[in-house]
Amino acid sequence: MSSSAAIKLAEPALEPWPVEHIDGAVESGLLILCDHASNTVPPDLGDLGLPPSEFERHIAYDTGAAAVTRSLARRLGAPAILTQFSRLVIDPNRGRDDPTLVMRLSDGAVVPGNATLDEADIQARIARFYDPFDAAITAGIERGLAAGHPPIVVTVHSFTPVWRGWPRPWHVGILWDADQRCAVPLLKGLRAETGLVVGDNEPYDGALAGDTVHRHATVRGLANALIEIRQDLIAADEGAEEWAERFARLLSPLAASTDLRAPKIHRSRTQERLRRH
């Protein structure tokens, strides 16, 4: 069975809360996030002017990422927070002032439902979708800190096998900014496995100002890592379970280390990246 799903238009009376919570113990030492878990569009936004096929693509959500997140949370007994709205509605893995927060053009697809939005419309989407996800993450982190269990913040994403005609060789990538406490052991563990091509800040750089990791983990000095898994490897449930098992095995000893999880501010590379660009 595939872990992907066609576009889901919720009934107005049944529109879901924009955040999915998975209960878990703060003692697990982890908080697992999935920014692009869903391709759901609320009924009042319709289909954003797009055909259903576009909602099967990476522009709408990260294929397989939600399945990996749920399985990983279950295996580790850790809390998890997932979005229940498409990134085409608004992208919670962007800063509030990022020009790609609400996409008008995404990988060749014009998004008519976003084309004429003004600032008031964007602020309304922030309040309705972005802020509840942000608040849920903040609450999850504060719950762990208050209990004396600062969490490692792990976010789960997936990437396309081919980008603009270029095949991507990596099976998995670990993205990180300047805090290597979690990223480097994960990279070492993955590279020790036979047959895996592992990206270190590939296919993207983990230093992104205002993204989920930056605004929730980096600024608090929490250990963190962003996991990117190639979509074709987790599009089916069997693959998602395989990768969840792998990361559960790699994350478990890191989460058990109170020294590793102790908050420590690291200098961010985001300003350096902004200067270069």
Short mmCIF file of C-alpha atoms in Angstrom, two decimals:
data_model
loop_
_atom_site.label_atom_id
_atom_site.label_comp_id
_atom_site.label_asym_id
_atom_site.label_seq_id
_atom_site.Cartn_x
_atom_site.Cartn_y
_atom_site.Cartn_z
CA MET A 1 0.00 0.00 0.00
CA SER A 2 1.29 3.45 -0.84
CA SER A 3 1.84 6.01 1.91
CA SER A 4 1.08 8.83 -0.53
CA ALA A 5 -2.42 10.24 -0.90
CA ALA A 6 -4.47 12.17 -3.39
CA ILE A 7 -5.60 15.70 -2.59
CA LYS A 8 -8.01 15.69 0.33
CA LEU A 9 -10.71 18.35 0.46
CA ALA A 10 -12.18 18.30 3.94
CA GLU A 11 -15.86 18.91 4.54
CA PRO A 12 -16.31 22.42 6.04
CA ALA A 13 -17.73 21.06 9.30
CA LEU A 14 -14.95 18.48 9.54
CA GLU A 15 -11.97 20.63 8.64
CA PRO A 16 -9.11 19.33 10.78
CA TRP A 17 -7.10 21.31 13.24
CA PRO A 18 -4.01 22.33 11.27
CA VAL A 19 -1.72 20.29 13.52
CA GLU A 20 -1.53 16.57 14.22
CA HIS A 21 -0.14 15.64 17.64
CA ILE A 22 1.33 12.25 18.48
CA ASP A 23 1.66 11.70 22.20
CA GLY A 24 5.01 10.65 23.56
CA ALA A 25 7.15 10.84 26.67
CA VAL A 26 9.32 13.90 27.25
CA GLU A 27 11.77 11.42 28.81
CA SER A 28 12.43 10.12 25.29
CA GLY A 29 14.67 13.15 24.78
CA LEU A 30 13.25 13.80 21.32
CA LEU A 31 10.70 15.98 19.56
CA ILE A 32 9.98 14.82 16.00
CA LEU A 33 8.51 17.24 13.47
CA CYS A 34 7.12 16.92 9.96
CA ASP A 35 6.65 20.28 8.23
CA HIS A 36 5.31 18.97 4.93
CA ALA A 37 3.26 15.99 6.10
CA SER A 38 0.02 16.61 4.21
CA ASN A 39 -1.40 17.74 0.86
CA THR A 40 -4.74 18.73 2.40
CA VAL A 41 -6.39 21.98 1.29
CA PRO A 42 -9.33 23.33 3.33
CA PRO A 43 -12.60 23.55 1.43
CA ASP A 44 -12.85 27.33 1.30
CA LEU A 45 -9.55 27.44 -0.61
CA GLY A 46 -10.77 24.81 -3.08
CA ASP A 47 -7.99 23.33 -5.17
CA LEU A 48 -6.01 26.59 -5.43
CA GLY A 49 -6.74 26.42 -9.16
CA LEU A 50 -4.57 23.34 -9.65
CA PRO A 51 -5.41 19.92 -11.10
CA PRO A 52 -5.32 16.91 -8.73
CA SER A 53 -2.06 15.67 -10.28
CA GLU A 54 -0.16 18.62 -8.82
CA PHE A 55 -1.10 17.53 -5.31
CA GLU A 56 0.75 14.24 -5.83
CA ARG A 57 4.00 16.15 -6.42
CA HIS A 58 6.62 17.42 -4.03
CA ILE A 59 5.25 20.95 -4.45
CA ALA A 60 2.26 19.95 -2.31
CA TYR A 61 3.89 17.79 0.38
CA ASP A 62 6.84 15.51 1.14
CA THR A 63 5.94 12.02 -0.05
CA GLY A 64 6.42 9.41 2.67
CA ALA A 65 7.65 11.85 5.32
CA ALA A 66 4.53 11.57 7.48
CA ALA A 67 4.66 7.78 7.46
CA VAL A 68 8.31 7.82 8.55
CA THR A 69 7.54 10.38 11.27
CA ARG A 70 4.64 8.41 12.74
CA SER A 71 6.59 5.15 12.74
CA LEU A 72 9.68 6.81 14.22
CA ALA A 73 7.62 8.38 17.02
CA ARG A 74 6.00 5.03 17.78
CA ARG A 75 9.31 3.16 17.86
CA LEU A 76 10.97 5.71 20.16
CA GLY A 77 7.96 6.60 22.30
CA ALA A 78 8.59 10.21 21.36
CA PRO A 79 6.15 13.09 20.80
CA ALA A 80 5.68 14.23 17.23
CA ILE A 81 3.99 17.20 15.56
CA LEU A 82 2.87 17.11 11.93
CA THR A 83 1.11 19.60 9.69
CA GLN A 84 -2.34 18.82 8.31
CA PHE A 85 -2.23 21.32 5.44
CA SER A 86 -0.40 21.47 2.14
CA ARG A 87 2.76 23.51 1.78
CA LEU A 88 0.96 25.14 -1.17
CA VAL A 89 -1.35 26.79 1.36
CA ILE A 90 1.61 28.10 3.33
CA ASP A 91 5.07 26.67 4.02
CA PRO A 92 5.77 26.44 7.76
CA ASN A 93 9.41 25.63 7.06
CA ARG A 94 10.02 29.23 5.98
CA GLY A 95 10.54 32.42 7.91
CA ARG A 96 7.61 34.81 8.13
CA ASP A 97 9.28 37.28 5.78
CA ASP A 98 10.54 34.64 3.31
CA PRO A 99 9.28 35.34 -0.24
CA THR A 100 8.56 31.61 -0.67
CA LEU A 101 6.28 31.48 2.39
CA VAL A 102 3.26 31.34 0.06
CA MET A 103 4.26 30.08 -3.36
CA ARG A 104 2.82 31.68 -6.48
CA LEU A 105 5.04 29.59 -8.76
CA SER A 106 6.42 26.23 -7.64
CA ASP A 107 8.64 24.05 -9.81
CA GLY A 108 6.96 25.18 -13.02
CA ALA A 109 3.42 25.17 -11.65
CA VAL A 110 1.60 28.49 -11.41
CA VAL A 111 -0.66 28.48 -8.32
CA PRO A 112 -3.71 30.58 -9.30
CA GLY A 113 -5.17 30.47 -5.80
CA ASN A 114 -2.07 32.24 -4.48
CA ALA A 115 -1.40 34.61 -7.36
CA THR A 116 -3.51 37.53 -6.16
CA LEU A 117 -3.00 37.29 -2.41
CA ASP A 118 -2.26 40.57 -0.68
CA GLU A 119 -0.49 41.08 2.62
CA ALA A 120 -3.73 40.79 4.60
CA ASP A 121 -4.48 37.43 2.94
CA ILE A 122 -1.01 36.13 3.79
CA GLN A 123 -1.34 37.28 7.40
CA ALA A 124 -4.66 35.45 7.60
CA ARG A 125 -3.03 32.22 6.44
CA ILE A 126 -0.22 32.72 8.92
CA ALA A 127 -2.73 33.05 11.76
CA ARG A 128 -4.80 30.09 10.60
CA PHE A 129 -2.09 27.56 9.71
CA TYR A 130 1.47 28.69 10.43
CA ASP A 131 0.95 30.04 13.95
CA PRO A 132 -0.80 26.92 15.35
CA PHE A 133 2.05 24.71 14.09
CA ASP A 134 4.61 27.12 15.55
CA ALA A 135 2.77 27.25 18.86
CA ALA A 136 2.54 23.46 19.06
CA ILE A 137 6.30 23.13 18.58
CA THR A 138 7.00 25.79 21.20
CA ALA A 139 4.69 24.04 23.66
CA GLY A 140 6.36 20.68 23.00
CA ILE A 141 9.82 22.10 23.58
CA GLU A 142 8.79 23.99 26.71
CA ARG A 143 7.17 20.84 28.10
CA GLY A 144 10.47 19.00 27.75
CA LEU A 145 12.53 21.84 29.20
CA ALA A 146 10.19 22.24 32.18
CA ALA A 147 10.51 18.54 32.95
CA GLY A 148 14.31 18.69 32.78
CA HIS A 149 14.47 16.81 29.47
CA PRO A 150 15.60 19.20 26.73
CA PRO A 151 14.74 17.47 23.46
CA ILE A 152 16.75 16.83 20.34
CA VAL A 153 14.64 18.43 17.60
CA VAL A 154 14.43 16.16 14.55
CA THR A 155 12.55 17.16 11.41
CA VAL A 156 11.67 14.65 8.69
CA HIS A 157 11.51 15.61 4.99
CA SER A 158 11.81 13.88 1.62
CA PHE A 159 13.32 15.00 -1.68
CA THR A 160 12.72 14.16 -5.33
CA PRO A 161 15.01 11.62 -7.09
CA VAL A 162 15.46 14.05 -10.01
CA TRP A 163 15.57 17.84 -9.89
CA ARG A 164 15.34 19.85 -13.10
CA GLY A 165 16.68 16.96 -15.12
CA TRP A 166 19.56 16.14 -12.77
CA PRO A 167 19.45 12.77 -10.97
CA ARG A 168 20.17 13.00 -7.26
CA PRO A 169 22.51 10.21 -6.16
CA TRP A 170 21.87 10.41 -2.41
CA HIS A 171 19.59 7.99 -0.64
CA VAL A 172 19.48 10.25 2.41
CA GLY A 173 20.87 13.55 3.56
CA ILE A 174 21.42 15.12 6.96
CA LEU A 175 21.06 18.90 7.00
CA TRP A 176 22.52 21.01 9.76
CA ASP A 177 23.68 24.53 10.51
CA ALA A 178 26.61 24.77 12.95
CA ASP A 179 25.56 22.46 15.78
CA GLN A 180 27.07 19.07 14.92
CA ARG A 181 26.11 17.18 18.09
CA CYS A 182 23.34 15.21 16.42
CA ALA A 183 24.17 15.59 12.72
CA VAL A 184 27.70 14.21 12.75
CA PRO A 185 26.86 10.96 14.62
CA LEU A 186 23.92 10.42 12.28
CA LEU A 187 26.14 10.91 9.25
CA LYS A 188 28.72 8.51 10.68
CA GLY A 189 26.08 5.88 11.44
CA LEU A 190 24.49 6.12 7.99
CA ARG A 191 27.83 5.93 6.22
CA ALA A 192 28.67 2.78 8.13
CA GLU A 193 25.75 1.02 6.42
CA THR A 194 26.50 -0.82 3.19
CA GLY A 195 25.17 0.63 -0.04
CA LEU A 196 23.93 4.01 1.19
CA VAL A 197 24.91 7.24 -0.54
CA VAL A 198 24.73 9.83 2.22
CA GLY A 199 24.58 13.59 1.75
CA ASP A 200 26.14 15.99 4.25
CA ASN A 201 24.05 19.16 3.78
CA GLU A 202 22.83 17.67 0.51
CA PRO A 203 20.63 18.08 -1.44
CA TYR A 204 20.13 21.33 0.50
CA ASP A 205 22.09 23.37 3.03
CA GLY A 206 20.73 23.20 6.56
CA ALA A 207 21.54 26.84 7.36
CA LEU A 208 18.27 28.54 6.45
CA ALA A 209 17.30 31.66 8.37
CA GLY A 210 13.83 31.43 9.86
CA ASP A 211 13.16 27.78 9.02
CA THR A 212 11.64 25.44 11.58
CA VAL A 213 14.95 24.21 12.98
CA HIS A 214 16.45 27.69 13.10
CA ARG A 215 13.60 29.40 14.91
CA HIS A 216 12.88 26.58 17.35
CA ALA A 217 16.12 24.66 17.96
CA THR A 218 19.08 26.82 16.92
CA VAL A 219 17.97 29.91 18.84
CA ARG A 220 17.43 27.79 21.97
CA GLY A 221 20.71 25.89 21.67
CA LEU A 222 18.92 22.55 21.27
CA ALA A 223 20.66 19.71 19.45
CA ASN A 224 18.97 19.08 16.12
CA ALA A 225 19.05 17.50 12.67
CA LEU A 226 16.95 17.71 9.55
CA ILE A 227 16.53 14.34 7.83
CA GLU A 228 15.98 14.24 4.05
CA ILE A 229 15.10 10.84 2.54
CA ARG A 230 14.72 10.30 -1.20
CA GLN A 231 11.04 10.01 -2.02
CA ASP A 232 11.14 6.85 -4.09
CA LEU A 233 12.58 4.99 -1.09
CA ILE A 234 9.66 5.83 1.24
CA ALA A 235 6.69 6.21 -1.14
CA ALA A 236 5.48 2.75 -0.07
CA ASP A 237 4.77 1.87 3.55
CA GLU A 238 7.40 -0.88 3.59
CA GLY A 239 10.14 1.60 2.71
CA ALA A 240 8.88 4.13 5.25
CA GLU A 241 9.02 1.48 7.98
CA GLU A 242 12.52 0.44 6.95
CA TRP A 243 13.83 4.00 7.21
CA ALA A 244 12.00 4.63 10.47
CA GLU A 245 13.63 1.54 11.97
CA ARG A 246 17.04 2.74 10.77
CA PHE A 247 16.69 6.19 12.29
CA ALA A 248 15.18 4.84 15.50
CA ARG A 249 18.32 2.74 15.91
CA LEU A 250 20.61 5.71 15.22
CA LEU A 251 18.74 8.30 17.28
CA SER A 252 18.16 6.20 20.38
CA PRO A 253 21.69 6.44 21.85
CA LEU A 254 21.88 10.16 21.04
CA ALA A 255 18.61 10.87 22.84
CA ALA A 256 19.87 8.88 25.85
CA SER A 257 22.83 11.24 26.29
CA THR A 258 21.94 14.05 28.69
CA ASP A 259 25.26 15.76 27.92
CA LEU A 260 24.49 15.84 24.19
CA ARG A 261 20.98 17.20 24.83
CA ALA A 262 22.05 19.98 27.20
CA PRO A 263 21.21 23.34 25.57
CA LYS A 264 24.25 25.03 24.09
CA ILE A 265 24.17 27.97 21.70
CA HIS A 266 26.18 27.52 18.50
CA ARG A 267 26.97 30.26 16.04
CA SER A 268 24.61 30.02 13.07
CA ARG A 269 25.82 30.06 9.45
CA THR A 270 22.64 31.72 8.21
CA GLN A 271 24.04 35.23 8.07
CA GLU A 272 27.12 33.97 6.22
CA ARG A 273 24.86 32.32 3.63
CA LEU A 274 22.79 35.47 3.25
CA ARG A 275 25.95 37.53 2.62
CA ARG A 276 27.14 35.06 -0.02
CA HIS A 277 23.82 35.22 -1.86
#
